[in-house]
Short mmCIF file of C-alpha atoms and ligand atoms in Angstrom, two decimals:
data_model
loop_
_atom_site.label_atom_id
_atom_site.label_comp_id
_atom_site.label_asym_id
_atom_site.label_seq_id
_atom_site.Cartn_x
_atom_site.Cartn_y
_atom_site.Cartn_z
CA LEU A 17 -10.63 -11.02 -3.52
CA VAL A 18 -12.06 -13.92 -1.56
CA PHE A 19 -10.35 -15.49 1.39
CA THR A 20 -11.06 -19.20 1.74
CA LEU A 21 -14.77 -19.79 2.10
CA ILE A 22 -14.19 -21.60 5.37
CA THR A 23 -12.43 -18.55 6.76
CA ILE A 24 -15.24 -16.27 5.64
CA GLY A 25 -17.87 -18.56 7.14
CA THR A 26 -16.02 -18.68 10.44
CA ARG A 27 -15.40 -14.98 10.50
CA PHE A 28 -18.94 -13.98 9.61
CA THR A 29 -20.61 -16.29 12.12
CA ALA A 30 -18.10 -16.42 14.98
CA GLY A 31 -19.95 -13.76 16.95
CA GLN A 32 -23.20 -15.69 17.08
CA ALA A 33 -21.88 -18.07 19.73
CA ASN A 34 -20.89 -15.25 22.06
CA GLN A 35 -23.12 -14.20 24.92
CA PRO A 36 -24.76 -10.88 24.06
CA THR A 37 -23.30 -7.91 25.91
CA PRO A 38 -25.24 -4.72 26.68
CA ALA A 39 -25.45 -2.27 23.78
CA VAL A 40 -23.60 0.47 25.64
CA ALA A 41 -20.68 -1.82 26.46
CA ARG A 42 -20.51 -3.11 22.88
CA ARG A 43 -20.31 0.38 21.43
CA ALA A 44 -17.66 1.43 23.90
CA GLN A 45 -15.45 -1.47 22.76
CA GLN A 46 -15.29 -0.26 19.18
CA THR A 47 -12.53 2.22 18.45
CA VAL A 48 -12.68 4.21 15.23
CA PRO A 49 -9.36 4.34 13.35
CA ALA A 50 -8.02 7.65 12.04
CA PRO A 51 -9.10 8.56 8.48
CA GLN A 52 -6.95 7.23 5.61
CA TYR A 53 -6.23 8.94 2.31
CA ILE A 54 -4.45 7.85 -0.85
CA PRO A 55 -1.16 9.81 -0.83
CA PRO A 56 -0.75 12.50 -3.49
CA HIS A 57 1.67 11.99 -6.37
CA ASP A 58 2.81 14.43 -9.02
CA TYR A 59 2.85 12.23 -12.11
CA ASP A 60 0.50 10.00 -14.10
CA GLN A 61 1.94 6.50 -14.50
CA ARG A 62 0.96 5.19 -17.94
CA ASN A 63 2.72 1.94 -18.78
CA ILE A 64 4.85 -0.52 -16.84
CA ARG A 65 6.90 -3.19 -18.59
CA LEU A 66 8.66 -5.79 -16.47
CA ASP A 67 11.46 -8.05 -17.71
CA LEU A 68 11.83 -10.80 -15.12
CA LYS A 69 13.77 -13.95 -14.32
CA PHE A 70 13.85 -15.87 -11.08
CA ASP A 71 16.42 -17.10 -8.56
CA TRP A 72 14.62 -20.07 -7.02
CA GLU A 73 17.27 -20.69 -4.37
CA HIS A 74 17.15 -17.17 -2.95
CA GLU A 75 13.48 -16.70 -3.87
CA GLN A 76 14.12 -13.49 -5.75
CA ALA A 77 12.85 -11.96 -8.97
CA ILE A 78 15.59 -10.22 -10.94
CA GLY A 79 13.98 -7.48 -12.93
CA LEU A 80 14.05 -4.49 -15.17
CA ALA A 81 11.06 -2.16 -14.68
CA THR A 82 10.42 0.23 -17.58
CA ILE A 83 7.96 2.84 -16.35
CA THR A 84 6.43 5.44 -18.66
CA LEU A 85 4.86 8.46 -16.99
CA ALA A 86 3.87 12.08 -17.49
CA PRO A 87 4.19 14.91 -14.96
CA THR A 88 0.96 16.33 -13.53
CA VAL A 89 2.84 19.37 -12.18
CA LYS A 90 5.19 21.91 -13.77
CA ASP A 91 8.93 21.35 -13.49
CA LEU A 92 8.91 17.75 -12.25
CA ARG A 93 12.52 16.94 -11.27
CA ARG A 94 12.08 13.87 -9.09
CA VAL A 95 9.85 10.78 -9.28
CA ASP A 96 8.95 8.75 -6.18
CA PHE A 97 7.91 5.10 -6.54
CA ASP A 98 6.61 2.67 -3.94
CA ALA A 99 9.18 -0.15 -3.63
CA ALA A 100 9.56 -2.55 -0.70
CA TYR A 101 12.24 -5.13 0.20
CA MET A 102 14.12 -4.38 -3.01
CA THR A 103 17.77 -4.18 -3.94
CA ILE A 104 18.13 -1.43 -6.56
CA SER A 105 21.13 -1.57 -8.88
CA GLY A 106 20.48 1.34 -11.23
CA ALA A 107 18.13 3.81 -12.89
CA THR A 108 18.34 5.28 -16.38
CA LEU A 109 16.20 7.10 -18.89
CA SER A 110 15.07 5.05 -21.89
CA SER A 111 17.84 6.85 -23.83
CA GLY A 112 20.32 5.06 -21.56
CA SER A 113 21.55 8.11 -19.65
CA THR A 114 22.12 7.36 -15.99
CA LEU A 115 19.93 8.89 -13.30
CA LYS A 116 20.70 9.41 -9.62
CA TRP A 117 18.43 7.56 -7.23
CA ASP A 118 17.92 7.05 -3.53
CA TYR A 119 16.20 4.07 -1.92
CA ASP A 120 14.66 4.47 1.54
CA ALA A 121 13.81 0.94 2.70
CA SER A 122 12.03 2.12 5.85
CA LYS A 123 9.67 4.32 3.82
CA GLU A 124 9.44 1.71 1.02
CA ARG A 125 10.28 4.51 -1.40
CA LEU A 126 12.55 4.77 -4.43
CA SER A 127 13.28 8.38 -5.45
CA VAL A 128 14.71 8.94 -8.92
CA GLN A 129 16.28 12.33 -9.76
CA LEU A 130 15.47 13.34 -13.33
CA ASP A 131 18.11 14.90 -15.61
CA ARG A 132 16.08 18.11 -15.98
CA ALA A 133 12.68 19.60 -15.25
CA TYR A 134 9.84 17.88 -17.11
CA GLN A 135 6.48 19.43 -18.03
CA PRO A 136 2.94 17.95 -18.12
CA THR A 137 3.02 17.98 -21.93
CA GLU A 138 5.96 15.55 -21.91
CA GLU A 139 6.12 11.81 -21.41
CA LEU A 140 9.24 10.13 -20.07
CA THR A 141 10.39 6.58 -19.46
CA VAL A 142 12.48 5.51 -16.48
CA VAL A 143 14.22 2.12 -16.42
CA ILE A 144 15.02 0.60 -13.02
CA SER A 145 17.12 -2.52 -12.53
CA TYR A 146 16.48 -4.33 -9.27
CA HIS A 147 15.91 -7.61 -7.53
CA THR A 148 13.28 -8.49 -4.97
CA ASN A 149 13.96 -9.92 -1.51
CA GLN A 150 11.67 -11.99 0.67
CA PRO A 151 10.35 -9.95 3.59
CA PRO A 152 11.60 -11.16 6.99
CA PRO A 153 9.34 -13.84 8.55
CA GLU A 154 7.84 -11.47 11.14
CA LYS A 155 6.75 -9.14 8.30
CA ARG A 156 5.52 -11.93 6.04
CA ALA A 157 2.89 -13.03 8.55
CA GLY A 158 1.14 -9.67 8.29
CA LEU A 159 1.24 -9.59 4.49
CA GLY A 160 -1.23 -12.45 3.97
CA GLY A 161 0.63 -13.70 0.90
CA GLY A 162 1.18 -10.20 -0.48
CA GLY A 163 4.11 -9.85 -2.87
CA LEU A 164 5.87 -12.69 -4.67
CA ASN A 165 5.61 -16.24 -3.33
CA PHE A 166 7.90 -19.13 -4.26
CA ILE A 167 6.48 -22.66 -3.91
CA LYS A 168 9.09 -25.45 -4.00
CA PRO A 169 9.39 -29.15 -3.14
CA ARG A 170 10.35 -29.71 0.51
CA PRO A 171 11.77 -32.73 2.35
CA ASP A 172 8.40 -33.24 4.07
CA GLU A 173 6.51 -32.74 0.78
CA PRO A 174 8.73 -33.78 -2.14
CA THR A 175 5.84 -33.70 -4.64
CA ARG A 176 5.11 -30.05 -3.91
CA PRO A 177 4.95 -28.17 -7.23
CA ARG A 178 7.38 -25.46 -8.31
CA GLN A 179 5.45 -22.22 -8.63
CA VAL A 180 5.75 -18.48 -8.32
CA TRP A 181 2.61 -16.44 -7.75
CA SER A 182 2.01 -12.81 -6.87
CA GLN A 183 -0.64 -11.16 -4.72
CA GLY A 184 -1.17 -7.43 -5.21
CA GLU A 185 -4.37 -6.43 -3.43
CA ALA A 186 -4.49 -4.30 -1.46
CA GLU A 187 -1.06 -2.63 -1.81
CA SER A 188 1.54 -5.40 -2.16
CA ASN A 189 2.58 -5.26 -5.81
CA HIS A 190 5.34 -2.78 -4.91
CA LEU A 191 7.00 -5.76 -3.20
CA TRP A 192 7.89 -7.08 -6.67
CA PHE A 193 7.98 -4.05 -8.95
CA PRO A 194 8.43 -0.30 -8.34
CA SER A 195 5.21 1.60 -9.04
CA PHE A 196 2.64 4.01 -7.67
CA ASP A 197 0.89 1.22 -5.78
CA HIS A 198 -2.55 2.71 -5.13
CA PRO A 199 -5.82 2.06 -6.98
CA ASN A 200 -6.38 5.56 -8.42
CA ASP A 201 -3.77 5.62 -11.23
CA PHE A 202 -4.33 3.18 -14.09
CA ILE A 203 -1.60 1.67 -16.27
CA THR A 204 -1.28 -0.56 -19.27
CA SER A 205 1.30 -3.27 -18.64
CA GLU A 206 3.54 -5.90 -20.17
CA ILE A 207 5.35 -8.75 -18.43
CA VAL A 208 8.22 -10.52 -20.19
CA ALA A 209 9.42 -13.43 -18.05
CA THR A 210 11.98 -16.16 -18.66
CA VAL A 211 11.57 -19.54 -16.94
CA GLU A 212 12.99 -23.06 -17.19
CA LYS A 213 11.04 -25.62 -19.22
CA PRO A 214 8.48 -27.07 -18.67
CA LEU A 215 7.33 -24.14 -16.53
CA ARG A 216 4.89 -21.66 -18.06
CA VAL A 217 4.11 -18.03 -17.30
CA ILE A 218 0.53 -16.77 -17.01
CA SER A 219 -0.20 -13.07 -16.76
CA ASN A 220 -2.58 -10.30 -17.78
CA GLY A 221 -3.97 -9.73 -21.26
CA LYS A 222 -2.71 -11.44 -24.38
CA LEU A 223 0.21 -13.80 -24.90
CA ILE A 224 2.28 -11.97 -27.53
CA SER A 225 4.95 -14.66 -27.81
CA ALA A 226 6.53 -17.69 -26.12
CA LYS A 227 10.07 -18.23 -27.39
CA ASP A 228 12.53 -21.06 -26.77
CA ASN A 229 16.02 -19.88 -25.77
CA PRO A 230 19.29 -21.74 -26.53
CA ASP A 231 19.88 -22.38 -22.80
CA GLY A 232 16.69 -24.43 -22.41
CA THR A 233 14.60 -21.63 -20.97
CA ARG A 234 11.48 -20.05 -22.46
CA THR A 235 10.49 -16.38 -22.53
CA PHE A 236 6.80 -15.47 -22.31
CA ASP A 237 5.58 -12.00 -23.31
CA TRP A 238 2.16 -11.00 -21.92
CA LYS A 239 0.64 -7.60 -22.69
CA ILE A 240 -2.57 -5.85 -21.72
CA ASP A 241 -3.66 -2.67 -23.51
CA GLU A 242 -6.66 -1.97 -21.28
CA PRO A 243 -5.67 0.47 -18.50
CA HIS A 244 -6.00 -1.02 -15.03
CA ALA A 245 -5.15 -0.43 -11.38
CA THR A 246 -1.62 -1.43 -10.32
CA TYR A 247 -2.84 -4.02 -7.80
CA LEU A 248 -4.45 -6.10 -10.59
CA THR A 249 -1.07 -6.86 -12.21
CA SER A 250 -0.19 -10.52 -11.72
CA ILE A 251 2.30 -13.23 -12.56
CA ILE A 252 2.01 -16.98 -12.10
CA VAL A 253 4.81 -19.42 -12.96
CA GLY A 254 4.16 -23.15 -12.86
CA GLU A 255 3.39 -26.33 -14.75
CA PHE A 256 -0.19 -26.25 -16.00
CA VAL A 257 -2.50 -27.73 -18.60
CA PRO A 258 -5.45 -25.67 -19.85
CA VAL A 259 -9.14 -26.55 -19.73
CA VAL A 260 -10.22 -24.55 -22.77
CA GLY A 261 -13.63 -23.02 -23.35
CA GLU A 262 -14.87 -20.05 -25.33
CA TYR A 263 -17.47 -17.28 -25.28
CA ALA A 264 -18.13 -15.09 -28.34
CA GLY A 265 -14.59 -15.56 -29.61
CA VAL A 266 -12.91 -15.00 -26.22
CA PRO A 267 -10.87 -17.95 -24.87
CA ILE A 268 -12.11 -18.94 -21.38
CA ILE A 269 -9.34 -20.98 -19.77
CA THR A 270 -8.83 -22.80 -16.48
CA ASN A 271 -5.18 -23.72 -15.90
CA VAL A 272 -4.85 -26.81 -13.70
CA TYR A 273 -2.23 -29.37 -12.70
CA ARG A 274 -1.54 -32.08 -15.27
CA ASN A 275 -2.88 -34.84 -13.00
CA GLU A 276 -6.11 -32.90 -12.35
CA LEU A 277 -7.26 -32.29 -15.93
CA GLU A 278 -10.46 -34.36 -15.64
CA GLU A 279 -11.33 -32.77 -12.29
CA GLY A 280 -10.53 -29.36 -13.77
CA LYS A 281 -13.07 -29.96 -16.54
CA ILE A 282 -15.71 -30.83 -13.93
CA THR A 283 -14.85 -27.87 -11.68
CA ALA A 284 -14.87 -25.29 -14.49
CA ALA A 285 -17.75 -26.75 -16.51
CA ARG A 286 -20.00 -23.68 -16.17
CA LEU A 287 -17.34 -20.95 -16.49
CA PRO A 288 -18.09 -20.04 -20.15
CA ASP A 289 -21.82 -19.85 -19.25
CA MET A 290 -20.94 -17.46 -16.42
CA VAL A 291 -19.05 -15.19 -18.84
CA LYS A 292 -22.08 -15.25 -21.16
CA PHE A 293 -24.49 -14.53 -18.29
CA PHE A 294 -22.54 -11.52 -16.93
CA SER A 295 -21.87 -10.18 -20.45
CA GLU A 296 -25.54 -10.32 -21.42
CA LYS A 297 -26.97 -9.08 -18.12
CA THR A 298 -24.62 -6.10 -17.73
CA GLY A 299 -24.75 -5.25 -21.44
CA VAL A 300 -20.93 -5.06 -21.38
CA LYS A 301 -19.31 -7.94 -23.22
CA TYR A 302 -16.37 -9.46 -21.32
CA PRO A 303 -13.78 -6.76 -22.07
CA TYR A 304 -10.38 -8.51 -22.31
CA ALA A 305 -8.47 -10.70 -24.78
CA LYS A 306 -8.92 -13.84 -22.68
CA TYR A 307 -10.18 -14.94 -19.31
CA ALA A 308 -7.96 -17.31 -17.37
CA GLN A 309 -8.28 -18.71 -13.89
CA THR A 310 -5.20 -20.54 -12.66
CA THR A 311 -4.99 -22.77 -9.59
CA VAL A 312 -1.94 -22.46 -7.34
CA ARG A 313 -0.68 -23.96 -4.08
CA ASP A 314 -1.06 -22.26 -0.67
CA PHE A 315 -3.29 -19.50 -2.05
CA GLY A 316 -6.03 -18.55 0.38
CA GLY A 317 -9.06 -18.16 -1.90
CA GLY A 318 -9.34 -16.24 -5.16
CA MET A 319 -7.99 -12.97 -6.59
CA GLU A 320 -9.46 -11.20 -9.60
CA ASN A 321 -6.19 -10.16 -11.28
CA ILE A 322 -7.23 -8.54 -14.54
CA SER A 323 -8.07 -11.22 -17.15
CA ALA A 324 -5.91 -13.64 -15.10
CA THR A 325 -7.61 -14.71 -11.87
CA THR A 326 -5.58 -16.63 -9.30
CA GLN A 327 -7.47 -19.44 -7.52
CA THR A 328 -6.65 -21.83 -4.71
CA ASP A 329 -5.88 -25.34 -5.99
CA ASN A 330 -8.33 -26.58 -3.32
CA MET A 331 -11.04 -25.43 -5.74
CA ILE A 332 -10.51 -28.45 -8.00
CA HIS A 333 -12.77 -31.40 -7.15
CA ASP A 334 -14.03 -34.65 -8.65
CA ALA A 335 -17.42 -35.72 -10.00
CA ARG A 336 -18.52 -37.24 -6.68
CA THR A 337 -17.82 -33.99 -4.80
CA GLU A 338 -19.62 -31.99 -7.50
CA LEU A 339 -22.88 -33.69 -6.41
CA ASP A 340 -22.58 -32.07 -2.98
CA SER A 341 -20.84 -28.78 -3.64
CA THR A 342 -19.41 -26.85 -6.57
CA ALA A 343 -16.84 -24.07 -6.85
CA ASP A 344 -19.38 -21.83 -8.61
CA SER A 345 -19.41 -19.25 -5.80
CA LEU A 346 -15.66 -18.68 -5.97
CA GLU A 347 -15.50 -18.84 -9.77
CA SER A 348 -18.48 -16.52 -10.35
CA HIS A 349 -17.25 -14.09 -7.66
CA GLU A 350 -13.80 -13.64 -9.23
CA LEU A 351 -15.30 -13.51 -12.72
CA ALA A 352 -17.82 -10.83 -11.66
CA HIS A 353 -14.86 -8.74 -10.46
CA GLN A 354 -13.62 -8.53 -14.07
CA TRP A 355 -16.48 -6.04 -14.49
CA PHE A 356 -16.80 -4.78 -10.90
CA GLY A 357 -13.27 -4.12 -9.66
CA ASP A 358 -11.24 -4.44 -12.83
CA TYR A 359 -13.22 -2.68 -15.59
CA VAL A 360 -14.35 -0.10 -13.02
CA THR A 361 -12.28 0.19 -9.84
CA CYS A 362 -12.75 1.86 -6.49
CA ARG A 363 -10.70 5.07 -6.44
CA SER A 364 -9.71 4.48 -2.82
CA TRP A 365 -10.11 1.58 -0.38
CA SER A 366 -12.92 3.56 1.31
CA ASP A 367 -15.13 2.49 -1.59
CA ILE A 368 -14.16 -1.19 -1.61
CA TRP A 369 -17.86 -2.17 -1.64
CA LEU A 370 -17.90 -1.14 -5.33
CA ASN A 371 -15.66 -4.19 -5.84
CA GLU A 372 -16.63 -6.69 -3.17
CA SER A 373 -20.35 -6.09 -2.60
CA PHE A 374 -20.96 -6.18 -6.35
CA ALA A 375 -18.94 -9.39 -6.76
CA THR A 376 -20.80 -10.88 -3.79
CA TYR A 377 -24.19 -9.94 -5.27
CA PHE A 378 -23.30 -11.01 -8.81
CA GLN A 379 -22.15 -14.39 -7.51
CA ALA A 380 -25.65 -14.57 -5.97
CA LEU A 381 -27.23 -13.58 -9.29
CA TRP A 382 -25.37 -16.47 -10.93
CA ASP A 383 -26.87 -18.78 -8.28
CA GLU A 384 -30.32 -17.38 -9.09
CA HIS A 385 -29.71 -18.05 -12.79
CA SER A 386 -28.30 -21.55 -12.36
CA LEU A 387 -30.07 -22.86 -9.22
CA GLY A 388 -33.31 -20.85 -9.20
CA HIS A 389 -34.91 -18.02 -7.27
CA ASP A 390 -35.60 -20.04 -4.08
CA ASP A 391 -31.97 -21.14 -3.71
CA PHE A 392 -30.90 -17.55 -4.34
CA LEU A 393 -33.21 -16.22 -1.61
CA TYR A 394 -32.33 -18.94 0.88
CA LEU A 395 -28.58 -19.31 0.32
CA ASP A 396 -27.49 -15.88 -0.82
CA VAL A 397 -29.93 -13.16 0.23
CA ARG A 398 -30.61 -14.65 3.66
CA GLY A 399 -26.94 -15.59 4.06
CA ASN A 400 -25.78 -12.04 3.31
CA GLN A 401 -28.34 -10.54 5.69
CA GLU A 402 -27.48 -12.92 8.52
CA SER A 403 -23.74 -12.31 8.17
CA TYR A 404 -24.41 -8.62 8.54
CA TYR A 405 -26.79 -9.03 11.49
CA ALA A 406 -24.22 -11.23 13.25
CA ALA A 407 -21.45 -8.66 12.75
CA TRP A 408 -23.71 -5.90 14.02
CA ALA A 409 -24.73 -7.99 17.04
CA ARG A 410 -21.12 -8.58 18.05
CA GLY A 411 -20.43 -4.86 17.94
CA GLN A 412 -18.62 -4.73 14.62
CA ARG A 413 -20.25 -1.69 13.05
CA ARG A 414 -19.22 0.74 10.34
CA PRO A 415 -20.72 2.61 7.39
CA ILE A 416 -20.33 0.72 4.10
CA VAL A 417 -18.20 3.62 2.81
CA THR A 418 -15.69 4.96 5.34
CA LYS A 419 -12.28 6.59 5.44
CA ASN A 420 -11.78 5.27 8.97
CA TYR A 421 -9.85 2.05 8.54
CA ALA A 422 -6.66 0.80 10.19
CA ASN A 423 -4.94 -0.18 6.92
CA PRO A 424 -6.05 -1.04 3.35
CA ASP A 425 -6.35 -4.76 4.14
CA ALA A 426 -8.73 -4.03 7.04
CA VAL A 427 -11.61 -2.88 4.81
CA PHE A 428 -12.20 -6.41 3.46
CA ASP A 429 -14.79 -7.25 6.11
CA THR A 430 -18.48 -8.10 6.50
CA TYR A 431 -19.48 -4.60 5.38
CA ALA A 432 -17.44 -4.84 2.16
CA TYR A 433 -18.97 -8.22 1.18
CA PRO A 434 -22.39 -9.42 2.46
CA ARG A 435 -23.59 -6.14 3.97
CA GLY A 436 -23.18 -4.28 0.67
CA GLY A 437 -24.54 -7.34 -1.14
CA ALA A 438 -27.70 -7.10 0.97
CA VAL A 439 -28.02 -3.41 0.10
CA LEU A 440 -27.71 -4.19 -3.62
CA HIS A 441 -30.53 -6.72 -3.28
CA MET A 442 -32.63 -4.04 -1.60
CA LEU A 443 -31.86 -1.62 -4.45
CA ARG A 444 -32.78 -4.21 -7.07
CA THR A 445 -36.07 -4.95 -5.29
CA PHE A 446 -36.82 -1.24 -4.96
CA LEU A 447 -35.94 -0.36 -8.58
CA GLY A 448 -37.48 -3.39 -10.28
CA GLU A 449 -35.74 -5.56 -12.87
CA ASP A 450 -35.74 -3.11 -15.79
CA ASN A 451 -34.40 -0.11 -13.90
CA TRP A 452 -31.92 -2.23 -11.94
CA TRP A 453 -30.28 -3.60 -15.08
CA ARG A 454 -30.39 -0.20 -16.80
CA SER A 455 -28.63 1.24 -13.72
CA ILE A 456 -25.96 -1.46 -13.79
CA ASN A 457 -25.31 -0.83 -17.47
CA HIS A 458 -25.20 2.93 -16.86
CA TYR A 459 -22.71 2.47 -14.02
CA LEU A 460 -20.37 0.38 -16.19
CA THR A 461 -20.64 2.48 -19.33
ZN1 LIG B 27 -13.81 -10.37 -4.14
#
């Protein structure tokens, strides 16, 4: 995840302008939040299939969630899912037999009573019919785009595109489908979504089919067989044209607006080379059926949804702009996450540096490869160090790994990104090139 680069720059350097305060006073200002733990659950979620259509007027997804799971305890009689701002209309087993359920909106929890006790040797499939609701405005502000967002033309902006995009990290995917919405239980997933032409659906993994329906709609079926954390599940609906590239038989695609195709080609020119570079350096070939990055409106940065990154449409620029600045940092950062974050994932948000510091340092390694060692040292290594020193100087101090955070979104700070990136550079320098790359390969494999 990257918030807009401007935001990061402001946040990481804002403290430098402040007058220094005495060390004792600075330390006294910092309160340490209570430790956080991923809540326990008594089943292993294995596959989630979503069948979705959209009500644009009410900004709702109308869905069927088919969740396959296995008990991790004896005699499992009830399954609890995370589910927020939802209207539930029913729950059944895959056989069709009806199950009792209870939805507690205040706890964001859907409890489904099973028809009998299930054992760890069994697998069962629960089907939940539901629709989403937009959180009230006072809640939306704190979500930072989390959940499902509807973009529509407005009187003050009639050319605004029609889009739906989701944002799952840290724990917001349970705003659009019931699930165990924490990073320590991987699933395979399938999203089958029906939209009006000429809209398209972009999601994780491989496009199994795109079928025309008699009513003028189209149904897209996306499926990913590689297990992944819940928060990496994504859907984007919109009108896009692809900039198509390729690496070793894997399609490398940048989905852009129709009127930005030429600019899209310029912006994404080095993306296939980035996939090659990370594949060769890590010794792990890009692991999914395709890589797509898709630009959307009002998205604050980039998000490494598995094999289907979401990017801000501000990323796209023309040839003149390319002379002064590229989008390589954002593109290489989200791409690096496909290995560090998606292929291997932090078990809890305490360890977020395993995602963000690695993506920050691998975006720097791309700079070293494409711009040279001096640019790498000056722009990236020094930049990461100075961001960290500035945070420390303004009294913002924490260990890189900590259970003491206010909420899962609060860990995405200077220590998760440049501070850990600076430590990785130290480790690489200490180990030397051969041992560093052997270590990286060992970590991933
Ligand atoms: Zn990131």
